[in-house]
PDB file of C-alpha atoms and ligand atoms in Angstrom:
ATOM      1  CA  MET A   1     -49.326  55.322 -11.054  1.00 44.00           C
ATOM      2  CA  SER A   2     -46.311  57.139 -11.251  1.00 47.00           C
ATOM      3  CA  ALA A   3     -45.778  56.863  -7.379  1.00 47.00           C
ATOM      4  CA  GLN A   4     -45.524  53.191  -7.258  1.00 49.00           C
ATOM      5  CA  GLU A   5     -43.064  52.940 -10.359  1.00 52.00           C
ATOM      6  CA  PRO A   6     -40.004  53.999  -8.283  1.00 52.00           C
ATOM      7  CA  SER A   7     -40.793  51.364  -5.174  1.00 57.00           C
ATOM      8  CA  ALA A   8     -41.320  48.649  -7.935  1.00 57.00           C
ATOM      9  CA  SER A   9     -38.084  49.304  -9.513  1.00 62.00           C
ATOM     10  CA  SER A  10     -36.455  49.735  -5.678  1.00 66.00           C
ATOM     11  CA  GLY A  11     -38.216  46.068  -5.475  1.00 68.00           C
ATOM     12  CA  ASN A  12     -36.466  44.758  -8.201  1.00 77.00           C
ATOM     13  CA  HIS A  13     -33.311  46.208  -7.183  1.00 82.00           C
ATOM     14  CA  LEU A  14     -33.547  44.448  -3.528  1.00 83.00           C
ATOM     15  CA  GLY A  15     -34.400  41.233  -5.509  1.00 86.00           C
ATOM     16  CA  ALA A  16     -31.287  41.238  -7.600  1.00 89.00           C
ATOM     17  CA  ARG A  17     -29.083  42.074  -4.565  1.00 90.00           C
ATOM     18  CA  ALA A  18     -30.276  39.513  -2.811  1.00 90.00           C
ATOM     19  CA  GLU A  19     -29.658  37.029  -5.871  1.00 92.00           C
ATOM     20  CA  ARG A  20     -26.102  38.043  -5.953  1.00 93.00           C
ATOM     21  CA  ARG A  21     -25.822  37.654  -2.190  1.00 93.00           C
ATOM     22  CA  TRP A  22     -27.124  34.116  -2.471  1.00 94.00           C
ATOM     23  CA  ALA A  23     -24.981  33.493  -5.403  1.00 95.00           C
ATOM     24  CA  SER A  24     -21.923  34.518  -3.693  1.00 95.00           C
ATOM     25  CA  LEU A  25     -22.922  32.598  -0.767  1.00 96.00           C
ATOM     26  CA  ALA A  26     -22.885  29.283  -3.255  1.00 96.00           C
ATOM     27  CA  VAL A  27     -19.877  30.213  -4.680  1.00 97.00           C
ATOM     28  CA  LEU A  28     -18.371  30.583  -1.113  1.00 97.00           C
ATOM     29  CA  CYS A  29     -19.618  27.110  -0.436  1.00 97.00           C
ATOM     30  CA  MET A  30     -17.987  25.758  -3.282  1.00 97.00           C
ATOM     31  CA  VAL A  31     -14.522  27.424  -2.674  1.00 97.00           C
ATOM     32  CA  PHE A  32     -14.756  25.973   1.092  1.00 97.00           C
ATOM     33  CA  LEU A  33     -15.420  22.451  -0.388  1.00 97.00           C
ATOM     34  CA  ALA A  34     -13.049  22.708  -3.031  1.00 97.00           C
ATOM     35  CA  CYS A  35     -10.243  23.626  -0.013  1.00 97.00           C
ATOM     36  CA  VAL A  36     -11.334  20.878   2.180  1.00 96.00           C
ATOM     37  CA  ALA A  37     -11.224  18.324  -0.868  1.00 95.00           C
ATOM     38  CA  ALA A  38      -7.492  19.852  -1.646  1.00 95.00           C
ATOM     39  CA  VAL A  39      -6.501  19.689   2.124  1.00 94.00           C
ATOM     40  CA  ALA A  40      -7.709  16.165   2.549  1.00 90.00           C
ATOM     41  CA  GLY A  41      -5.948  15.006  -0.904  1.00 89.00           C
ATOM     42  CA  LEU A  42      -2.599  16.916   0.632  1.00 89.00           C
ATOM     43  CA  HIS A  43      -2.648  15.070   3.662  1.00 85.00           C
ATOM     44  CA  TYR A  44      -2.997  11.470   2.548  1.00 78.00           C
ATOM     45  CA  LEU A  45      -0.366  12.049  -0.708  1.00 78.00           C
ATOM     46  CA  ILE A  46       2.088  12.826   2.242  1.00 80.00           C
ATOM     47  CA  MET A  47       1.142  10.048   4.993  1.00 72.00           C
ATOM     48  CA  PRO A  48       3.043   6.942   3.940  1.00 62.00           C
ATOM     49  CA  GLN A  49       0.696   3.939   3.193  1.00 57.00           C
ATOM     50  CA  ALA A  50       1.026   1.899   6.092  1.00 50.00           C
ATOM     51  CA  ARG A  51       1.260   4.308   8.988  1.00 55.00           C
ATOM     52  CA  VAL A  52      -0.347   2.715  11.981  1.00 70.00           C
ATOM     53  CA  GLU A  53       3.216   2.144  13.760  1.00 84.00           C
ATOM     54  CA  THR A  54       5.840   4.363  14.130  1.00 85.00           C
ATOM     55  CA  ILE A  55       9.487   3.878  14.683  1.00 85.00           C
ATOM     56  CA  ASP A  56      12.461   6.539  15.907  1.00 83.00           C
ATOM     57  CA  PRO A  57      14.822   5.900  12.823  1.00 78.00           C
ATOM     58  CA  THR A  58      17.932   7.361  14.457  1.00 80.00           C
ATOM     59  CA  THR A  59      17.647   4.036  16.700  1.00 77.00           C
ATOM     60  CA  ALA A  60      16.247   1.366  14.771  1.00 71.00           C
ATOM     61  CA  PRO A  61      19.265  -0.463  13.076  1.00 70.00           C
ATOM     62  CA  ILE A  62      20.922  -0.361  16.920  1.00 74.00           C
ATOM     63  CA  SER A  63      18.174  -1.472  19.167  1.00 75.00           C
ATOM     64  CA  GLY A  64      14.285  -2.795  19.234  1.00 81.00           C
ATOM     65  CA  GLU A  65      12.625  -4.893  16.573  1.00 87.00           C
ATOM     66  CA  PHE A  66      14.991  -3.985  14.119  1.00 87.00           C
ATOM     67  CA  VAL A  67      18.109  -4.553  15.319  1.00 88.00           C
ATOM     68  CA  GLU A  68      20.514  -6.620  12.828  1.00 85.00           C
ATOM     69  CA  SER A  69      20.209  -9.961  14.889  1.00 85.00           C
ATOM     70  CA  ASN A  70      16.287  -9.852  14.629  1.00 87.00           C
ATOM     71  CA  LEU A  71      16.095  -9.077  11.073  1.00 89.00           C
ATOM     72  CA  GLY A  72      14.984 -12.092   8.392  1.00 88.00           C
ATOM     73  CA  SER A  73      12.387 -14.343   8.512  1.00 91.00           C
ATOM     74  CA  THR A  74      10.904 -16.083  11.583  1.00 90.00           C
ATOM     75  CA  MET A  75       8.180 -18.530  12.488  1.00 90.00           C
ATOM     76  CA  GLU A  76       4.957 -17.601  14.738  1.00 90.00           C
ATOM     77  CA  PRO A  77       3.325 -19.745  16.992  1.00 90.00           C
ATOM     78  CA  ASP A  78       0.098 -19.475  14.844  1.00 92.00           C
ATOM     79  CA  GLY A  79       2.135 -20.947  11.841  1.00 89.00           C
ATOM     80  CA  SER A  80       2.390 -17.973  10.135  1.00 92.00           C
ATOM     81  CA  VAL A  81       5.780 -16.028   9.119  1.00 93.00           C
ATOM     82  CA  THR A  82       7.213 -12.945  10.116  1.00 94.00           C
ATOM     83  CA  VAL A  83      10.126 -10.940   7.803  1.00 94.00           C
ATOM     84  CA  ARG A  84      11.557  -8.099   9.668  1.00 93.00           C
ATOM     85  CA  ALA A  85      13.836  -5.719   6.953  1.00 93.00           C
ATOM     86  CA  VAL A  86      15.182  -2.600   6.770  1.00 92.00           C
ATOM     87  CA  GLY A  87      16.321  -0.454   3.896  1.00 92.00           C
ATOM     88  CA  GLN A  88      19.331   1.551   3.525  1.00 91.00           C
ATOM     89  CA  ARG A  89      21.379   3.346   0.992  1.00 90.00           C
ATOM     90  CA  TYR A  90      21.873   1.093  -0.929  1.00 90.00           C
ATOM     91  CA  SER A  91      20.669  -2.486   0.336  1.00 91.00           C
ATOM     92  CA  PHE A  92      18.531  -3.976   2.421  1.00 92.00           C
ATOM     93  CA  THR A  93      19.068  -6.110   5.385  1.00 89.00           C
ATOM     94  CA  PRO A  94      18.692  -8.824   5.084  1.00 91.00           C
ATOM     95  CA  SER A  95      19.446  -8.594   1.286  1.00 91.00           C
ATOM     96  CA  CYS A  96      18.585 -12.142   0.686  1.00 92.00           C
ATOM     97  CA  ILE A  97      15.040 -13.398   2.343  1.00 93.00           C
ATOM     98  CA  VAL A  98      13.752 -17.117   2.659  1.00 93.00           C
ATOM     99  CA  LEU A  99      10.117 -17.749   2.721  1.00 93.00           C
ATOM    100  CA  PRO A 100       7.978 -20.930   2.803  1.00 94.00           C
ATOM    101  CA  THR A 101       5.217 -21.666   0.198  1.00 93.00           C
ATOM    102  CA  ASP A 102       1.631 -22.170   1.437  1.00 92.00           C
ATOM    103  CA  THR A 103       2.101 -19.848   4.424  1.00 93.00           C
ATOM    104  CA  PRO A 104       0.965 -16.454   5.484  1.00 94.00           C
ATOM    105  CA  VAL A 105       3.764 -13.946   5.205  1.00 94.00           C
ATOM    106  CA  THR A 106       3.946 -10.632   7.204  1.00 94.00           C
ATOM    107  CA  ILE A 107       6.852  -8.251   6.156  1.00 94.00           C
ATOM    108  CA  ARG A 108       7.754  -5.640   8.433  1.00 94.00           C
ATOM    109  CA  ALA A 109      10.174  -3.042   7.161  1.00 92.00           C
ATOM    110  CA  THR A 110      11.337   0.310   7.994  1.00 91.00           C
ATOM    111  CA  SER A 111      14.111   2.558   6.532  1.00 90.00           C
ATOM    112  CA  ALA A 112      17.201   3.890   8.043  1.00 88.00           C
ATOM    113  CA  ASP A 113      17.923   6.904   6.236  1.00 88.00           C
ATOM    114  CA  VAL A 114      15.649   8.119   3.387  1.00 90.00           C
ATOM    115  CA  VAL A 115      12.694   6.616   1.540  1.00 92.00           C
ATOM    116  CA  HIS A 116      12.780   3.660   0.001  1.00 94.00           C
ATOM    117  CA  GLY A 117      10.581   1.164  -1.595  1.00 93.00           C
ATOM    118  CA  ILE A 118       9.997  -2.735  -1.325  1.00 93.00           C
ATOM    119  CA  LEU A 119       8.784  -4.936  -4.115  1.00 93.00           C
ATOM    120  CA  ILE A 120       8.721  -8.259  -4.805  1.00 93.00           C
ATOM    121  CA  GLU A 121       7.961  -9.392  -8.422  1.00 92.00           C
ATOM    122  CA  GLY A 122       5.336 -11.434  -9.213  1.00 89.00           C
ATOM    123  CA  THR A 123       3.325 -10.422  -5.566  1.00 91.00           C
ATOM    124  CA  ASN A 124       1.046  -7.697  -4.416  1.00 89.00           C
ATOM    125  CA  VAL A 125       4.538  -6.471  -2.149  1.00 91.00           C
ATOM    126  CA  ASN A 126       5.146  -3.139  -3.198  1.00 92.00           C
ATOM    127  CA  THR A 127       5.316  -0.355  -0.485  1.00 90.00           C
ATOM    128  CA  MET A 128       7.129   2.650   0.356  1.00 91.00           C
ATOM    129  CA  LEU A 129       9.830   2.379   3.469  1.00 91.00           C
ATOM    130  CA  ILE A 130       9.501   5.719   5.044  1.00 89.00           C
ATOM    131  CA  PRO A 131      11.928   6.637   7.935  1.00 89.00           C
ATOM    132  CA  GLY A 132      10.046   6.627  11.201  1.00 88.00           C
ATOM    133  CA  TYR A 133       7.171   4.367   9.991  1.00 88.00           C
ATOM    134  CA  ILE A 134       7.132   0.743  10.153  1.00 89.00           C
ATOM    135  CA  SER A 135       5.443  -0.673   6.554  1.00 89.00           C
ATOM    136  CA  VAL A 136       3.292  -3.796   7.280  1.00 91.00           C
ATOM    137  CA  ILE A 137       2.002  -5.828   4.129  1.00 91.00           C
ATOM    138  CA  THR A 138       1.039  -9.415   4.123  1.00 93.00           C
ATOM    139  CA  THR A 139       1.641 -11.823   1.078  1.00 93.00           C
ATOM    140  CA  GLN A 140       1.282 -15.881   0.688  1.00 93.00           C
ATOM    141  CA  PHE A 141       3.602 -17.841  -1.998  1.00 93.00           C
ATOM    142  CA  ALA A 142       1.916 -20.510  -4.028  1.00 92.00           C
ATOM    143  CA  ASN A 143       5.178 -21.398  -5.731  1.00 92.00           C
ATOM    144  CA  ALA A 144       8.707 -22.254  -4.882  1.00 91.00           C
ATOM    145  CA  GLY A 145      11.601 -19.955  -6.879  1.00 92.00           C
ATOM    146  CA  GLU A 146      13.335 -16.672  -6.480  1.00 94.00           C
ATOM    147  CA  ARG A 147      11.941 -13.761  -6.674  1.00 94.00           C
ATOM    148  CA  LEU A 148      13.890 -10.560  -7.260  1.00 94.00           C
ATOM    149  CA  MET A 149      13.124  -7.492  -4.863  1.00 93.00           C
ATOM    150  CA  PRO A 150      14.496  -4.656  -5.752  1.00 94.00           C
ATOM    151  CA  CYS A 151      14.216  -1.062  -4.283  1.00 94.00           C
ATOM    152  CA  GLN A 152      11.189   0.719  -6.063  1.00 91.00           C
ATOM    153  CA  GLU A 153      11.775   4.410  -4.619  1.00 91.00           C
ATOM    154  CA  PHE A 154      14.216   6.457  -6.260  1.00 92.00           C
ATOM    155  CA  CYS A 155      16.633   7.089  -2.749  1.00 90.00           C
ATOM    156  CA  SER A 156      19.534   8.800  -4.960  1.00 88.00           C
ATOM    157  CA  LEU A 157      22.434   8.006  -6.788  1.00 90.00           C
ATOM    158  CA  GLY A 158      22.828   4.044  -5.622  1.00 90.00           C
ATOM    159  CA  HIS A 159      19.520   3.162  -6.185  1.00 92.00           C
ATOM    160  CA  GLU A 160      19.817   1.224  -9.271  1.00 90.00           C
ATOM    161  CA  GLY A 161      22.438  -1.133  -7.531  1.00 91.00           C
ATOM    162  CA  MET A 162      19.639  -1.542  -4.807  1.00 93.00           C
ATOM    163  CA  TRP A 163      18.235  -5.050  -5.280  1.00 92.00           C
ATOM    164  CA  GLY A 164      17.231  -7.695  -2.733  1.00 92.00           C
ATOM    165  CA  LYS A 165      16.103 -11.451  -3.320  1.00 93.00           C
ATOM    166  CA  VAL A 166      13.250 -14.026  -1.926  1.00 93.00           C
ATOM    167  CA  LYS A 167      14.088 -17.745  -1.883  1.00 94.00           C
ATOM    168  CA  VAL A 168      10.513 -19.134  -1.671  1.00 93.00           C
ATOM    169  CA  ILE A 169      11.207 -22.823  -0.467  1.00 92.00           C
ATOM    170  CA  ASP A 170       8.678 -25.621  -0.102  1.00 92.00           C
ATOM    171  CA  LYS A 171       7.251 -25.186   3.500  1.00 91.00           C
ATOM    172  CA  SER A 172       8.928 -28.424   4.807  1.00 91.00           C
ATOM    173  CA  SER A 173      12.264 -27.354   4.172  1.00 90.00           C
ATOM    174  CA  PHE A 174      11.350 -24.269   5.646  1.00 90.00           C
ATOM    175  CA  LEU A 175       9.898 -25.969   8.708  1.00 90.00           C
ATOM    176  CA  ALA A 176      13.068 -27.863   8.937  1.00 89.00           C
ATOM    177  CA  LEU A 177      15.455 -24.886   9.040  1.00 87.00           C
ATOM    178  CA  ALA A 178      12.771 -23.109  11.412  1.00 86.00           C
ATOM    179  CA  SER A 179      13.080 -25.869  13.831  1.00 86.00           C
ATOM    180  CA  LYS A 180      17.124 -25.349  13.859  1.00 84.00           C
ATOM    181  CA  THR A 181      17.252 -21.675  14.120  1.00 81.00           C
ATOM    182  CA  LYS A 182      15.215 -18.770  15.254  1.00 81.00           C
ATOM    183  CA  ARG A 183      16.002 -16.881  12.321  1.00 84.00           C
ATOM    184  CA  VAL A 184      15.873 -17.950   8.834  1.00 84.00           C
ATOM    185  CA  SER A 185      18.269 -16.590   6.134  1.00 79.00           C
ATOM    186  CA  CYS A 186      20.011 -17.716   2.978  1.00 82.00           C
ATOM    187  CA  VAL A 187      23.272 -18.557   4.734  1.00 73.00           C
ATOM    188  CA  GLU A 188      21.777 -21.952   5.703  1.00 57.00           C
ATOM    189  CA  GLN A 189      20.402 -22.628   2.538  1.00 53.00           C
TER     190      GLN A 189
HETATM  191 CU1  LIG B   1      16.616   2.735  -2.328  1.00 55.91          CU
END
């Protein structure tokens, strides 16, 4: 009897050790999962919203899709409208965008310097413009009228003066303008 006591207590001891080992394994698993969640979260946090297309920000304003002559609203063969715009300290080019009512609109925009934002009041358009990336967002306007388009991302001292506007006009008037020129701008208005 007395000889069995030590072996029973050493069995308890072993059991306690195994339990501690499993407990630390469980804690390790939790720490690992927390790290995975943190890394994944940070990764998505630092990536821009629309990160499907990239562009060289140093050449964006002078060559390729975002040269000045290619900016503004243009009618696509499928009947939709594409707007190209560039944000830079402290303005948008073009600063006034003309768009038709009842037409699918795709906005393609980028930044030439620092992070800006583009927001069109009363619409779903609200996205960051990040140098090196093309932000793409689609929208549609039911009513004609003017809408403000501020930069919604603090881009330094002139930020509060960085405003553009969107002139939504009747679809038929827009089509008339688009038949005369490839890029519709506020100047022809
Ligand atoms: Cu800005």
